[in-house]
Every structure is written in C-alpha cells, then in structure tokens.
Amino acid sequence: MTYCVGMVLDKGLVLMSDTRTNSGVDNISVFRKMAHWQVPGERIIAVMTAGNLATTQSVISQLEERTKAPNERRNSVYDAPTMFQVATEVGQLLRETIQERQDVNGQQGQGRFTATMIVAGQIKGMEPRLFLIYPEGNFIEASWDTPFFQIGETKYGRPILIRAYDRTMSFEDAVKLLMVSFDSTLKANLSVGLPLDMMVIERDQFEPSQSRRITHEDEYFQTISAGWGDALRNAFDALPKYRFPEDD
Amino acid sequence: MTYCVGMVLDKGLVLMSDTRTNSGVDNISVFRKMAHWQVPGERIIAVMTAGNLATTQSVISQLEERTKAPNERRNSVYDAPTMFQVATEVGQLLRETIQERQDVNGQQGQGRFTATMIVAGQIKGMEPRLFLIYPEGNFIEASWDTPFFQIGETKYGRPILIRAYDRTMSFEDAVKLLMVSFDSTLKANLSVGLPLDMMVIERDQFEPSQSRRITHEDEYFQTISAGWGDALRNAFDALPKYRFPEDD
C-alpha cells in the first residue's frame, strides 16, 4: 500500500507521500514515490504514484528518459504545452505499461500490475493544476469542489482532510493538516510508513519552494503524532454528554 | 455496505449498527442488522450482520426458527451452554448458508454471498463476551488488547475509536463515542446510512438496559454531527503551528 495526497490551495500546490513498499509483510522497503521535473521560470511538474512498484518505476523512468534527449523523443514533460497534455501523456504511458505486463503474463497478470497516479504542476501563463490518473489512462482534475486527491490507503486520513481543509490556508497549515492525516493512516495501516516526502509548489514560482523528507526523528512530526491523540480526546470530551432518555 | 461496532467495557457490552442496504446506488433500503434473543435472568445474545442481505437474513431466520420449537430443533441460542458454543453455531450456520448459495450458483456464485457477523452476549455465571465471525465459520474473540470489533465499512470511523476508547468509560460515553465514529463513516460513505440501532447490555442484567433507534431527527445525534466538525477543527488549531525550516 501507499498513501499520497495532492492538494490545491489559493497559494499553490502541496504534495505529500509515504515511502513504504511491501510485497507481503516480511518484505518491506523504502522507495520514493514522488518525482518532479522543472524548467526554471517556466514549468514544474510533479508526479506521485501508488500501486505496483515495477509499473510505477517504469512510468517514472520513461518520463525521465524522454527528458534526457528531448530532440529524439516525443512528448517530454518539458515539451507538453499544457498540464492537460502532461496528464494525457502520463495516463497513456501508465495504461500502456500495465497493459504490456498483463499481456505478457496472460490470465495470471489480470489486475496485478495496476497503479494510480497524481500529477500536479504549473506551466507559465496558466493556473496550477492537479490531476488523478487512473490505471485505464483516463483522469480527473481537481476543482474547488474537490480540491484534493488521495491515492493508496485513503480512508483513515480522509475525515480530517474533509473537515479541516480550507483553500485560503497557509502552506504551513496545509503541511500540518497533511501530517495529521498521514499520522492517522500510519497508526492504522502497517503498509504505510515513514519517512514522508513533502513538496510545496508556490504559484508562479516554477520550482519547489519547500521539498523535504520527514523522518521518524522529525521533532514536529513527533509532536503532531503524540499530540493528535490528546487533541482528539479533548475534542471528544468537549462535545455535550449523551444521556439515556428517562423513559427507556 | 454496512457499519457495525461491538464493544466490551468493564460495565458490559455496547452495540451499534446502521440500517442501510444497497444493491447499486439506486436501490437502497432500510433493514435492521441487529437481532437479539434473551431468557430473563439467564442469558442475552445479540448478533449484528454485514454482507449479503439474503445470507444474513437467512442466518438470523434460522437462529430464530430454532428458538420457536426448541424441543424439535438442535442447537438453539437458548440452549447453548456457553457463548463460545453460540459463536460456533452461528459460524457454522453462516458458513453453510454461504456455501449452499455458492454451490447452487457455481462459478457465478464465487464470493457473492459472503457475510461477516458480530456475536455479543452473556450467559449467567459467565463473563460478557464478544466475537467476530468470519464467512468461513471460524471466529475470534475480543480481549482487553482488542476490545472492540467493527464490520463493514470500518476505516473512516476507526481512528477515533482507537484514540478515545477506554474500558472504564460509562455507557453514555461509549454511545457518544460510537455516534462520533458512525458520523465520520456516514459522512464519507453513502452506503452507510441512518437510522442507527443502539443496544447496551449491562453486565449481569441479561436484557438490553438500553435499546433505541437513532433517526435523523435525533437531536443529540444532530448535535454530535454538527459539533464534531468544529471540535476537530479546534483540535487541529490547538496543535502547534508548523514552520518551514529557515535553511530550506
């Protein structure tokens, strides 16, 4: 499993991903699930991945290769004129990669090589945009009605995102919110694990204004992790007490 | 989907279940998912169900039938000498019911008729006990290490249960906790719906000390549902602010 969240704010984009991969509970590793490409002053494009690791690494490597010799290769993330076309390309690459593995492995391959991705970024002259890419290669785009996407183990960390997200929030508050959401998920699902990767893409900067790895030694994350339990219990205690009806 | 929780406290057992069943999003109905049988002063046994409705109704009906003419029928919930044997019987009945539908429907039936159950209760002279019954007919029992079981759509409502459960809590606080957990689930998953059924089984009473249906008109539930969002946001605001490191 995996947990990644991409979020649109008025001020720009915030991304966070965990780094645990596992094939069974006795075979766990740390892999980065967040990649990005940038052209200073012109564009920044970030991708987060969930699903079969061979599939997602293959897609990221192909995207990377295309940027290395752009003259010889079509459809580099450096060349796409819009974020919509970047999402289209990533979707097509993802679908083809999954399809190829399934074809080679026949019936045994059914559903085994699937993956999902979040694509986020901005190209000069256009708005920051956020997409969720399905294994079938199609995708949806975030809007102010649905301003964040989660992939992987999405459920445990969703209630706090729904309740506390605010498009006008600062990047600092957004990172804090993501840490709470990730902490709830980490506590509930062993297949999501530290360290976390975090990236902030400020509007019209075309480079990560923050890009950090949050390890288990991160003091702020420890504070959140320890404090959120107490905060939740206090919130629970602050709600009015239940009384059984007298007539029961 | 469904959401049911059974919980052991020092004082006894607390159960809550939703009532929504759906076959597609355009075919939703209200069905009770909590049943119970009691012998005053001697035993009370409650069952909650999640999964294929025809399967779960069949199991409950068979349990009910056995109690009607106990002299002619074996293994009534009224006769089982221990809660362990009640769980064994329910498990066997569940497994047989699923197996029968699968056999009749062949390959088309694979995995379609599955269900999971929570069995809770107390028989005089013994402790209150709580079991989670799997579709395979086997089961696990709650302990103070794992003092509650959830079935159905378990993830959204789990973090608050983990953080706020306390074995010494009052029945009132336990009901409040369950309402918060159900509210988080209701807000996230359309296949879980009001009204809710709630039952409190006080130790050594052998009858429900509380048994209520909580509808969308329930004022307390409305208060919790409206207040929990604010409480969560306040809890979030109360955590220390994040600051980006200066050297980034």
CSV table of C-alpha atoms in Angstrom, one decimal:
chain,number,residue,atom,x,y,z
A,1,MET,CA,0.0,0.0,0.0
A,2,THR,CA,0.8,3.6,-0.1
A,3,TYR,CA,-0.6,7.0,0.9
A,4,CYS,CA,-0.2,10.1,-1.2
A,5,VAL,CA,-2.2,13.4,-1.1
A,6,GLY,CA,-2.1,16.3,-3.5
A,7,MET,CA,-3.9,19.5,-2.6
A,8,VAL,CA,-4.7,22.7,-4.4
A,9,LEU,CA,-4.7,25.9,-2.4
A,10,ASP,CA,-5.1,29.5,-3.4
A,11,LYS,CA,-1.4,29.9,-2.9
A,12,GLY,CA,-0.4,26.8,-4.9
A,13,LEU,CA,0.0,23.1,-4.6
A,14,VAL,CA,1.1,20.9,-1.6
A,15,LEU,CA,2.1,17.2,-2.0
A,16,MET,CA,2.9,14.5,0.5
A,17,SER,CA,3.7,10.8,0.0
A,18,ASP,CA,4.9,8.0,2.2
A,19,THR,CA,7.8,5.8,1.2
A,20,ARG,CA,6.8,2.2,2.2
A,21,THR,CA,6.5,-0.5,-0.3
A,22,ASN,CA,5.8,-4.1,0.6
A,23,SER,CA,5.4,-7.4,-1.0
A,24,GLY,CA,4.0,-9.3,1.9
A,25,VAL,CA,4.5,-8.1,5.5
A,26,ASP,CA,8.0,-9.6,5.6
A,27,ASN,CA,9.4,-7.8,2.6
A,28,ILE,CA,9.2,-4.1,3.2
A,29,SER,CA,11.4,-1.4,1.6
A,30,VAL,CA,11.7,2.4,1.3
A,31,PHE,CA,11.1,3.9,-2.1
A,32,ARG,CA,10.5,7.4,-3.1
A,33,LYS,CA,7.0,7.8,-4.6
A,34,MET,CA,7.3,11.5,-5.6
A,35,ALA,CA,9.2,12.7,-8.7
A,36,HIS,CA,9.4,16.1,-10.3
A,37,TRP,CA,10.8,17.9,-13.3
A,38,GLN,CA,11.3,21.6,-13.7
A,39,VAL,CA,12.3,24.3,-16.2
A,40,PRO,CA,13.3,27.3,-14.1
A,41,GLY,CA,10.9,30.2,-14.6
A,42,GLU,CA,8.7,28.2,-17.0
A,43,ARG,CA,7.2,25.0,-15.5
A,44,ILE,CA,7.2,22.5,-12.7
A,45,ILE,CA,5.6,19.1,-12.9
A,46,ALA,CA,5.4,16.6,-10.0
A,47,VAL,CA,4.1,13.0,-10.0
A,48,MET,CA,3.1,10.8,-7.1
A,49,THR,CA,2.5,7.1,-7.5
A,50,ALA,CA,0.6,4.2,-5.8
A,51,GLY,CA,0.3,0.6,-6.9
A,52,ASN,CA,2.6,-2.0,-8.4
A,53,LEU,CA,6.2,-0.7,-7.9
A,54,ALA,CA,7.6,-2.1,-11.1
A,55,THR,CA,4.8,-0.4,-13.0
A,56,THR,CA,5.2,3.0,-11.3
A,57,GLN,CA,9.0,3.0,-11.5
A,58,SER,CA,8.8,2.1,-15.2
A,59,VAL,CA,6.4,5.0,-15.9
A,60,ILE,CA,8.6,7.4,-14.0
A,61,SER,CA,11.8,6.1,-15.7
A,62,GLN,CA,10.2,6.5,-19.1
A,63,LEU,CA,9.1,10.1,-18.3
A,64,GLU,CA,12.7,10.7,-17.1
A,65,GLU,CA,14.2,9.2,-20.2
A,66,ARG,CA,12.2,11.4,-22.5
A,67,THR,CA,13.6,14.5,-20.9
A,68,LYS,CA,17.2,13.3,-21.4
A,69,ALA,CA,17.3,13.6,-25.2
A,70,PRO,CA,14.2,15.6,-25.9
A,71,ASN,CA,15.1,16.1,-29.6
A,72,GLU,CA,14.9,12.4,-30.2
A,73,ARG,CA,11.9,11.6,-28.1
A,74,ARG,CA,8.3,12.6,-28.3
A,75,ASN,CA,6.1,14.1,-25.6
A,76,SER,CA,8.5,15.0,-22.9
A,77,VAL,CA,7.1,16.6,-19.8
A,78,TYR,CA,9.3,19.5,-20.8
A,79,ASP,CA,7.6,20.0,-24.1
A,80,ALA,CA,3.9,19.5,-23.4
A,81,PRO,CA,2.2,22.8,-23.9
A,82,THR,CA,-0.4,22.4,-21.1
A,83,MET,CA,-0.8,20.4,-17.9
A,84,PHE,CA,-3.8,18.7,-19.6
A,85,GLN,CA,-1.4,17.3,-22.2
A,86,VAL,CA,1.0,16.2,-19.4
A,87,ALA,CA,-1.8,14.3,-17.7
A,88,THR,CA,-2.8,12.8,-21.0
A,89,GLU,CA,0.7,11.6,-21.7
A,90,VAL,CA,1.2,10.2,-18.2
A,91,GLY,CA,-2.2,8.4,-18.4
A,92,GLN,CA,-1.3,6.9,-21.8
A,93,LEU,CA,2.1,5.7,-20.5
A,94,LEU,CA,0.5,4.2,-17.4
A,95,ARG,CA,-2.1,2.4,-19.3
A,96,GLU,CA,0.4,1.0,-21.8
A,97,THR,CA,2.8,-0.1,-19.1
A,98,ILE,CA,0.1,-2.0,-17.2
A,99,GLN,CA,-1.3,-3.5,-20.5
A,100,GLU,CA,2.1,-4.7,-21.6
A,101,ARG,CA,2.6,-6.6,-18.3
A,102,GLN,CA,-0.8,-8.1,-18.4
A,103,ASP,CA,-0.4,-9.2,-22.0
A,104,VAL,CA,2.9,-10.9,-21.3
A,105,ASN,CA,1.5,-12.7,-18.2
A,106,GLY,CA,-1.9,-13.6,-19.6
A,107,GLN,CA,-4.6,-14.5,-17.1
A,108,GLN,CA,-2.1,-14.6,-14.2
A,109,GLY,CA,-1.5,-10.9,-14.9
A,110,GLN,CA,-5.1,-9.8,-14.5
A,111,GLY,CA,-5.2,-6.8,-12.1
A,112,ARG,CA,-1.8,-7.4,-10.7
A,113,PHE,CA,0.2,-4.6,-12.3
A,114,THR,CA,-2.3,-1.8,-11.8
A,115,ALA,CA,-1.3,1.6,-10.4
A,116,THR,CA,-2.7,5.1,-9.9
A,117,MET,CA,-1.0,8.5,-10.1
A,118,ILE,CA,-1.4,12.1,-9.0
A,119,VAL,CA,0.0,14.7,-11.4
A,120,ALA,CA,0.5,18.3,-10.2
A,121,GLY,CA,2.2,21.3,-11.6
A,122,GLN,CA,2.1,24.6,-13.4
A,123,ILE,CA,3.2,25.9,-16.7
A,124,LYS,CA,3.9,29.6,-17.2
A,125,GLY,CA,0.8,31.7,-18.1
A,126,MET,CA,-1.5,29.1,-16.8
A,127,GLU,CA,-3.0,28.0,-13.4
A,128,PRO,CA,-1.6,25.4,-11.1
A,129,ARG,CA,-3.4,22.1,-11.8
A,130,LEU,CA,-3.9,18.8,-10.1
A,131,PHE,CA,-4.9,15.5,-11.8
A,132,LEU,CA,-5.8,12.0,-10.6
A,133,ILE,CA,-4.7,9.4,-13.2
A,134,TYR,CA,-6.5,6.1,-13.4
A,135,PRO,CA,-4.9,2.8,-14.5
A,136,GLU,CA,-7.1,2.9,-17.6
A,137,GLY,CA,-5.2,6.1,-18.6
A,138,ASN,CA,-8.1,8.5,-18.2
A,139,PHE,CA,-8.1,11.1,-15.5
A,140,ILE,CA,-10.0,13.7,-13.5
A,141,GLU,CA,-8.9,17.2,-12.5
A,142,ALA,CA,-9.3,18.8,-9.1
A,143,SER,CA,-11.6,21.8,-8.7
A,144,TRP,CA,-12.7,24.0,-5.7
A,145,ASP,CA,-15.5,21.5,-5.1
A,146,THR,CA,-12.9,18.6,-4.8
A,147,PRO,CA,-9.6,20.4,-4.2
A,148,PHE,CA,-7.5,17.4,-3.1
A,149,PHE,CA,-6.8,13.9,-4.3
A,150,GLN,CA,-5.7,10.9,-2.3
A,151,ILE,CA,-4.3,7.6,-3.6
A,152,GLY,CA,-3.5,4.4,-1.9
A,153,GLU,CA,-4.8,3.8,1.6
A,154,THR,CA,-7.2,6.8,1.6
A,155,LYS,CA,-9.8,6.2,4.2
A,156,TYR,CA,-8.3,6.6,7.6
A,157,GLY,CA,-6.9,10.0,6.8
A,158,ARG,CA,-9.9,11.4,4.9
A,159,PRO,CA,-12.2,12.7,7.7
A,160,ILE,CA,-9.7,15.3,8.9
A,161,LEU,CA,-8.9,16.4,5.4
A,162,ILE,CA,-12.6,16.9,4.7
A,163,ARG,CA,-13.2,18.8,8.0
A,164,ALA,CA,-10.0,21.0,8.2
A,165,TYR,CA,-9.1,21.8,4.5
A,166,ASP,CA,-9.6,25.4,3.6
A,167,ARG,CA,-8.4,26.8,0.2
A,168,THR,CA,-7.2,30.0,1.9
A,169,MET,CA,-5.0,28.2,4.4
A,170,SER,CA,-1.2,28.8,4.5
A,171,PHE,CA,1.3,26.3,3.2
A,172,GLU,CA,2.4,25.7,6.8
A,173,ASP,CA,-1.1,24.9,7.9
A,174,ALA,CA,-1.6,22.6,4.9
A,175,VAL,CA,1.6,20.7,5.8
A,176,LYS,CA,0.4,20.4,9.4
A,177,LEU,CA,-3.0,19.1,8.1
A,178,LEU,CA,-1.3,16.5,5.9
A,179,MET,CA,0.9,15.4,8.8
A,180,VAL,CA,-2.2,14.8,10.9
A,181,SER,CA,-3.9,12.9,8.0
A,182,PHE,CA,-0.7,10.8,7.5
A,183,ASP,CA,-0.3,10.1,11.2
A,184,SER,CA,-3.9,8.7,11.4
A,185,THR,CA,-3.1,6.5,8.4
A,186,LEU,CA,0.3,5.4,9.7
A,187,LYS,CA,-1.2,4.4,13.0
A,188,ALA,CA,-3.9,2.2,11.3
A,189,ASN,CA,-2.1,0.6,8.4
A,190,LEU,CA,1.3,-1.1,8.5
A,191,SER,CA,1.7,-0.8,4.8
A,192,VAL,CA,2.0,3.0,5.0
A,193,GLY,CA,5.3,4.1,6.6
A,194,LEU,CA,7.8,6.8,7.4
A,195,PRO,CA,9.7,8.7,6.1
A,196,LEU,CA,7.4,11.0,4.3
A,197,ASP,CA,8.2,13.2,1.3
A,198,MET,CA,6.7,16.7,1.2
A,199,MET,CA,6.7,19.3,-1.5
A,200,VAL,CA,5.3,22.8,-1.7
A,201,ILE,CA,4.8,24.4,-5.1
A,202,GLU,CA,4.1,28.1,-4.8
A,203,ARG,CA,2.0,29.7,-7.5
A,204,ASP,CA,4.2,31.2,-10.3
A,205,GLN,CA,7.5,30.1,-8.8
A,206,PHE,CA,8.1,27.1,-11.1
A,207,GLU,CA,10.3,25.3,-8.5
A,208,PRO,CA,9.6,23.6,-5.2
A,209,SER,CA,9.5,26.4,-2.6
A,210,GLN,CA,9.8,23.6,0.0
A,211,SER,CA,10.9,20.0,-0.5
A,212,ARG,CA,11.7,17.9,2.5
A,213,ARG,CA,11.9,14.4,3.8
A,214,ILE,CA,10.2,13.9,7.2
A,215,THR,CA,11.8,11.0,9.1
A,216,HIS,CA,10.8,9.4,12.4
A,217,GLU,CA,13.3,11.8,14.0
A,218,ASP,CA,11.4,14.9,12.9
A,219,GLU,CA,10.5,16.7,16.1
A,220,TYR,CA,7.5,18.4,14.7
A,221,PHE,CA,6.0,15.2,13.3
A,222,GLN,CA,6.6,13.6,16.7
A,223,THR,CA,4.8,16.4,18.4
A,224,ILE,CA,1.8,16.1,16.0
A,225,SER,CA,1.8,12.3,16.4
A,226,ALA,CA,1.8,12.4,20.1
A,227,GLY,CA,-0.4,15.5,20.4
A,228,TRP,CA,-3.2,14.5,18.0
A,229,GLY,CA,-4.4,11.7,20.2
A,230,ASP,CA,-4.8,14.1,23.1
A,231,ALA,CA,-6.3,16.7,20.9
A,232,LEU,CA,-8.9,14.2,19.6
A,233,ARG,CA,-9.7,13.0,23.1
A,234,ASN,CA,-10.1,16.7,24.2
A,235,ALA,CA,-12.4,17.4,21.2
A,236,PHE,CA,-14.4,14.3,22.1
A,237,ASP,CA,-14.7,15.4,25.7
A,238,ALA,CA,-15.8,18.9,24.7
A,239,LEU,CA,-18.8,17.5,22.9
A,240,PRO,CA,-22.0,17.5,25.0
A,241,LYS,CA,-22.5,14.4,27.1
A,242,TYR,CA,-25.0,11.8,26.0
A,243,ARG,CA,-27.9,11.0,28.4
A,244,PHE,CA,-30.1,8.0,28.0
A,245,PRO,CA,-33.8,9.0,27.7
A,246,GLU,CA,-35.6,8.8,31.0
A,247,ASP,CA,-38.5,6.8,29.6
A,248,ASP,CA,-36.4,3.9,28.2
B,1,MET,CA,-22.1,-1.8,2.7
B,2,THR,CA,-22.8,-1.5,6.4
B,3,TYR,CA,-21.2,-0.3,9.5
B,4,CYS,CA,-21.5,-2.2,12.9
B,5,VAL,CA,-19.4,-1.9,16.0
B,6,GLY,CA,-19.5,-4.1,19.1
B,7,MET,CA,-17.5,-3.0,22.2
B,8,VAL,CA,-16.7,-4.6,25.5
B,9,LEU,CA,-16.5,-2.3,28.6
B,10,ASP,CA,-15.9,-3.1,32.3
B,11,LYS,CA,-19.6,-2.4,32.7
B,12,GLY,CA,-20.8,-4.6,29.8
B,13,LEU,CA,-21.4,-4.5,26.1
B,14,VAL,CA,-22.4,-1.8,23.7
B,15,LEU,CA,-23.5,-2.4,20.1
B,16,MET,CA,-24.4,-0.1,17.2
B,17,SER,CA,-25.3,-0.8,13.6
B,18,ASP,CA,-26.6,1.2,10.7
B,19,THR,CA,-29.6,0.1,8.6
B,20,ARG,CA,-28.7,0.9,5.0
B,21,THR,CA,-28.6,-1.9,2.4
B,22,ASN,CA,-28.0,-1.2,-1.2
B,23,SER,CA,-27.8,-3.1,-4.4
B,24,GLY,CA,-26.4,-0.4,-6.6
B,25,VAL,CA,-26.7,3.3,-5.6
B,26,ASP,CA,-30.3,3.4,-7.0
B,27,ASN,CA,-31.6,0.6,-4.9
B,28,ILE,CA,-31.3,1.4,-1.2
B,29,SER,CA,-33.5,0.2,1.6
B,30,VAL,CA,-33.6,0.2,5.4
B,31,PHE,CA,-33.1,-3.1,7.1
B,32,ARG,CA,-32.4,-3.8,10.8
B,33,LYS,CA,-28.9,-5.5,11.1
B,34,MET,CA,-29.1,-6.2,14.9
B,35,ALA,CA,-31.1,-9.1,16.4
B,36,HIS,CA,-31.2,-10.4,19.9
B,37,TRP,CA,-32.6,-13.2,22.0
B,38,GLN,CA,-33.0,-13.3,25.7
B,39,VAL,CA,-34.0,-15.5,28.6
B,40,PRO,CA,-34.8,-13.2,31.5
B,41,GLY,CA,-32.3,-13.5,34.3
B,42,GLU,CA,-30.3,-16.1,32.4
B,43,ARG,CA,-28.9,-15.0,29.1
B,44,ILE,CA,-28.9,-12.4,26.4
B,45,ILE,CA,-27.4,-13.0,22.9
B,46,ALA,CA,-27.1,-10.3,20.2
B,47,VAL,CA,-26.0,-10.6,16.6
B,48,MET,CA,-25.0,-7.9,14.1
B,49,THR,CA,-24.5,-8.6,10.4
B,50,ALA,CA,-22.7,-7.2,7.4
B,51,GLY,CA,-22.6,-8.6,3.9
B,52,ASN,CA,-25.1,-10.2,1.5
B,53,LEU,CA,-28.5,-9.4,2.9
B,54,ALA,CA,-30.1,-12.7,1.8
B,55,THR,CA,-27.4,-14.6,3.5
B,56,THR,CA,-27.6,-12.6,6.8
B,57,GLN,CA,-31.4,-12.7,6.9
B,58,SER,CA,-31.3,-16.4,6.3
B,59,VAL,CA,-28.9,-17.0,9.2
B,60,ILE,CA,-30.9,-14.8,11.6
B,61,SER,CA,-34.2,-16.5,10.5
B,62,GLN,CA,-32.7,-19.9,11.1
B,63,LEU,CA,-31.5,-18.9,14.5
B,64,GLU,CA,-34.9,-17.5,15.2
B,65,GLU,CA,-36.7,-20.7,14.0
B,66,ARG,CA,-34.6,-22.9,16.2
B,67,THR,CA,-35.8,-20.9,19.2
B,68,LYS,CA,-39.5,-21.4,18.3
B,69,ALA,CA,-39.8,-25.1,18.9
B,70,PRO,CA,-36.6,-25.8,20.8
B,71,ASN,CA,-37.6,-29.4,21.6
B,72,GLU,CA,-37.6,-30.4,17.9
B,73,ARG,CA,-34.6,-28.4,16.9
B,74,ARG,CA,-31.0,-28.7,17.8
B,75,ASN,CA,-28.6,-26.0,19.0
B,76,SER,CA,-30.9,-23.1,19.8
B,77,VAL,CA,-29.2,-20.0,21.1
B,78,TYR,CA,-31.4,-20.6,24.1
B,79,ASP,CA,-29.7,-24.0,24.8
B,80,ALA,CA,-26.1,-23.4,24.1
B,81,PRO,CA,-24.2,-23.8,27.4
B,82,THR,CA,-21.6,-21.1,26.7
B,83,MET,CA,-21.1,-18.1,24.4
B,84,PHE,CA,-18.3,-20.0,22.7
B,85,GLN,CA,-20.8,-22.6,21.6
B,86,VAL,CA,-23.2,-19.9,20.5
B,87,ALA,CA,-20.4,-18.4,18.3
B,88,THR,CA,-19.5,-21.9,17.0
B,89,GLU,CA,-23.2,-22.4,16.0
B,90,VAL,CA,-23.6,-19.0,14.3
B,91,GLY,CA,-20.3,-19.6,12.5
B,92,GLN,CA,-21.3,-23.0,11.2
B,93,LEU,CA,-24.7,-21.7,10.1
B,94,LEU,CA,-23.1,-18.8,8.3
B,95,ARG,CA,-20.6,-21.0,6.5
B,96,GLU,CA,-23.3,-23.5,5.4
B,97,THR,CA,-25.6,-20.7,4.2
B,98,ILE,CA,-22.9,-19.1,2.1
B,99,GLN,CA,-21.6,-22.5,0.8
B,100,GLU,CA,-25.1,-23.6,-0.2
B,101,ARG,CA,-25.7,-20.4,-2.4
B,102,GLN,CA,-22.3,-20.8,-3.9
B,103,ASP,CA,-22.8,-24.5,-4.8
B,104,VAL,CA,-26.2,-23.7,-6.4
B,105,ASN,CA,-24.8,-20.8,-8.4
B,106,GLY,CA,-21.5,-22.4,-9.4
B,107,GLN,CA,-18.7,-20.2,-10.6
B,108,GLN,CA,-21.1,-17.2,-10.8
B,109,GLY,CA,-21.6,-17.5,-7.0
B,110,GLN,CA,-17.9,-17.2,-6.1
B,111,GLY,CA,-17.6,-14.6,-3.3
B,112,ARG,CA,-21.0,-13.1,-3.9
B,113,PHE,CA,-22.9,-14.4,-0.9
B,114,THR,CA,-20.3,-13.7,1.8
B,115,ALA,CA,-21.1,-12.1,5.1
B,116,THR,CA,-19.5,-11.3,8.5
B,117,MET,CA,-21.1,-11.2,11.9
B,118,ILE,CA,-20.6,-9.9,15.4
B,119,VAL,CA,-21.9,-12.0,18.3
B,120,ALA,CA,-22.2,-10.5,21.7
B,121,GLY,CA,-23.8,-11.6,24.9
B,122,GLN,CA,-23.7,-13.1,28.4
B,123,ILE,CA,-24.9,-16.3,30.0
B,124,LYS,CA,-25.4,-16.4,33.7
B,125,GLY,CA,-22.4,-17.3,35.7
B,126,MET,CA,-20.0,-16.3,32.9
B,127,GLU,CA,-18.4,-13.1,31.6
B,128,PRO,CA,-19.9,-11.0,28.8
B,129,ARG,CA,-18.2,-12.0,25.6
B,130,LEU,CA,-17.8,-10.6,22.1
B,131,PHE,CA,-17.0,-12.5,18.9
B,132,LEU,CA,-16.2,-11.6,15.3
B,133,ILE,CA,-17.5,-14.4,13.0
B,134,TYR,CA,-15.9,-14.9,9.6
B,135,PRO,CA,-17.6,-16.2,6.4
B,136,GLU,CA,-15.5,-19.3,6.7
B,137,GLY,CA,-17.3,-20.1,10.0
B,138,ASN,CA,-14.3,-19.5,12.3
B,139,PHE,CA,-14.1,-16.6,14.7
B,140,ILE,CA,-12.1,-14.5,17.1
B,141,GLU,CA,-12.9,-13.2,20.5
B,142,ALA,CA,-12.4,-9.7,21.8
B,143,SER,CA,-9.9,-9.2,24.7
B,144,TRP,CA,-8.7,-6.1,26.6
B,145,ASP,CA,-6.0,-5.8,24.0
B,146,THR,CA,-8.6,-5.7,21.2
B,147,PRO,CA,-11.8,-4.7,23.0
B,148,PHE,CA,-14.0,-3.8,20.0
B,149,PHE,CA,-14.8,-5.3,16.6
B,150,GLN,CA,-16.0,-3.4,13.5
B,151,ILE,CA,-17.6,-5.0,10.4
B,152,GLY,CA,-18.5,-3.5,7.1
B,153,GLU,CA,-17.0,0.0,6.2
B,154,THR,CA,-14.6,0.1,9.2
B,155,LYS,CA,-11.8,2.5,8.2
B,156,TYR,CA,-13.3,6.0,8.4
B,157,GLY,CA,-14.6,5.5,11.9
B,158,ARG,CA,-11.6,3.6,13.3
B,159,PRO,CA,-9.1,6.4,14.3
B,160,ILE,CA,-11.5,7.9,16.9
B,161,LEU,CA,-12.3,4.5,18.4
B,162,ILE,CA,-8.6,3.8,18.8
B,163,ARG,CA,-7.9,7.1,20.4
B,164,ALA,CA,-10.9,7.6,22.7
B,165,TYR,CA,-11.9,4.1,23.8
B,166,ASP,CA,-11.4,3.4,27.5
B,167,ARG,CA,-12.6,0.2,29.1
B,168,THR,CA,-13.7,2.1,32.2
B,169,MET,CA,-15.9,4.6,30.3
B,170,SER,CA,-19.6,4.9,31.1
B,171,PHE,CA,-22.2,3.5,28.7
B,172,GLU,CA,-23.2,7.1,27.9
B,173,ASP,CA,-19.7,8.0,26.8
B,174,ALA,CA,-19.4,4.8,24.8
B,175,VAL,CA,-22.7,5.6,22.9
B,176,LYS,CA,-21.3,9.1,22.3
B,177,LEU,CA,-18.1,7.6,21.0
B,178,LEU,CA,-19.9,5.3,18.7
B,179,MET,CA,-22.0,8.2,17.4
B,180,VAL,CA,-18.9,10.1,16.5
B,181,SER,CA,-17.4,7.0,14.8
B,182,PHE,CA,-20.7,6.5,12.9
B,183,ASP,CA,-20.9,10.1,11.9
B,184,SER,CA,-17.5,10.1,10.3
B,185,THR,CA,-18.4,7.0,8.4
B,186,LEU,CA,-21.9,8.3,7.3
B,187,LYS,CA,-20.2,11.5,6.0
B,188,ALA,CA,-17.7,9.5,3.9
B,189,ASN,CA,-19.6,6.5,2.6
B,190,LEU,CA,-23.1,6.7,1.0
B,191,SER,CA,-23.6,3.0,1.6
B,192,VAL,CA,-23.8,3.5,5.4
B,193,GLY,CA,-27.0,5.3,6.4
B,194,LEU,CA,-29.3,6.4,9.2
B,195,PRO,CA,-31.2,5.4,11.2
B,196,LEU,CA,-28.9,3.6,13.6
B,197,ASP,CA,-29.7,0.9,16.1
B,198,MET,CA,-28.1,1.0,19.5
B,199,MET,CA,-28.1,-1.5,22.3
B,200,VAL,CA,-26.5,-1.5,25.8
B,201,ILE,CA,-26.2,-4.8,27.6
B,202,GLU,CA,-25.2,-4.2,31.2
B,203,ARG,CA,-23.2,-6.9,32.9
B,204,ASP,CA,-25.4,-9.5,34.8
B,205,GLN,CA,-28.7,-7.9,33.6
B,206,PHE,CA,-29.5,-10.4,30.8
B,207,GLU,CA,-31.7,-7.9,29.0
B,208,PRO,CA,-30.9,-4.7,27.0
B,209,SER,CA,-30.7,-1.9,29.5
B,210,GLN,CA,-31.0,0.4,26.5
B,211,SER,CA,-32.2,-0.4,23.1
B,212,ARG,CA,-33.0,2.5,20.7
B,213,ARG,CA,-33.3,3.6,17.1
B,214,ILE,CA,-31.5,6.8,16.4
B,215,THR,CA,-33.1,8.6,13.4
B,216,HIS,CA,-32.0,11.7,11.5
B,217,GLU,CA,-34.4,13.6,13.8
B,218,ASP,CA,-32.4,12.6,16.9
B,219,GLU,CA,-31.4,15.9,18.5
B,220,TYR,CA,-28.3,14.5,20.2
B,221,PHE,CA,-27.0,12.9,17.0
B,222,GLN,CA,-27.6,16.2,15.2
B,223,THR,CA,-25.6,18.0,17.9
B,224,ILE,CA,-22.7,15.5,17.6
B,225,SER,CA,-22.8,15.5,13.8
B,226,ALA,CA,-22.7,19.3,13.6
B,227,GLY,CA,-20.3,19.7,16.6
B,228,TRP,CA,-17.7,17.1,15.7
B,229,GLY,CA,-16.5,19.1,12.6
B,230,ASP,CA,-15.9,22.2,14.8
B,231,ALA,CA,-14.4,20.1,17.5
B,232,LEU,CA,-12.0,18.5,15.0
B,233,ARG,CA,-11.0,21.9,13.6
B,234,ASN,CA,-10.4,23.3,17.1
B,235,ALA,CA,-8.3,20.2,18.0
B,236,PHE,CA,-6.3,20.8,14.8
B,237,ASP,CA,-5.9,24.5,15.5
B,238,ALA,CA,-4.7,23.7,19.1
B,239,LEU,CA,-1.7,21.7,17.8
B,240,PRO,CA,1.5,23.7,17.5
B,241,LYS,CA,2.0,25.5,14.2
B,242,TYR,CA,4.3,24.1,11.6
B,243,ARG,CA,7.2,26.3,10.5
B,244,PHE,CA,9.3,25.7,7.4
B,245,PRO,CA,13.0,25.3,8.4
B,246,GLU,CA,14.9,28.5,7.9
B,247,ASP,CA,17.7,26.8,5.9
B,248,ASP,CA,15.4,25.4,3.2
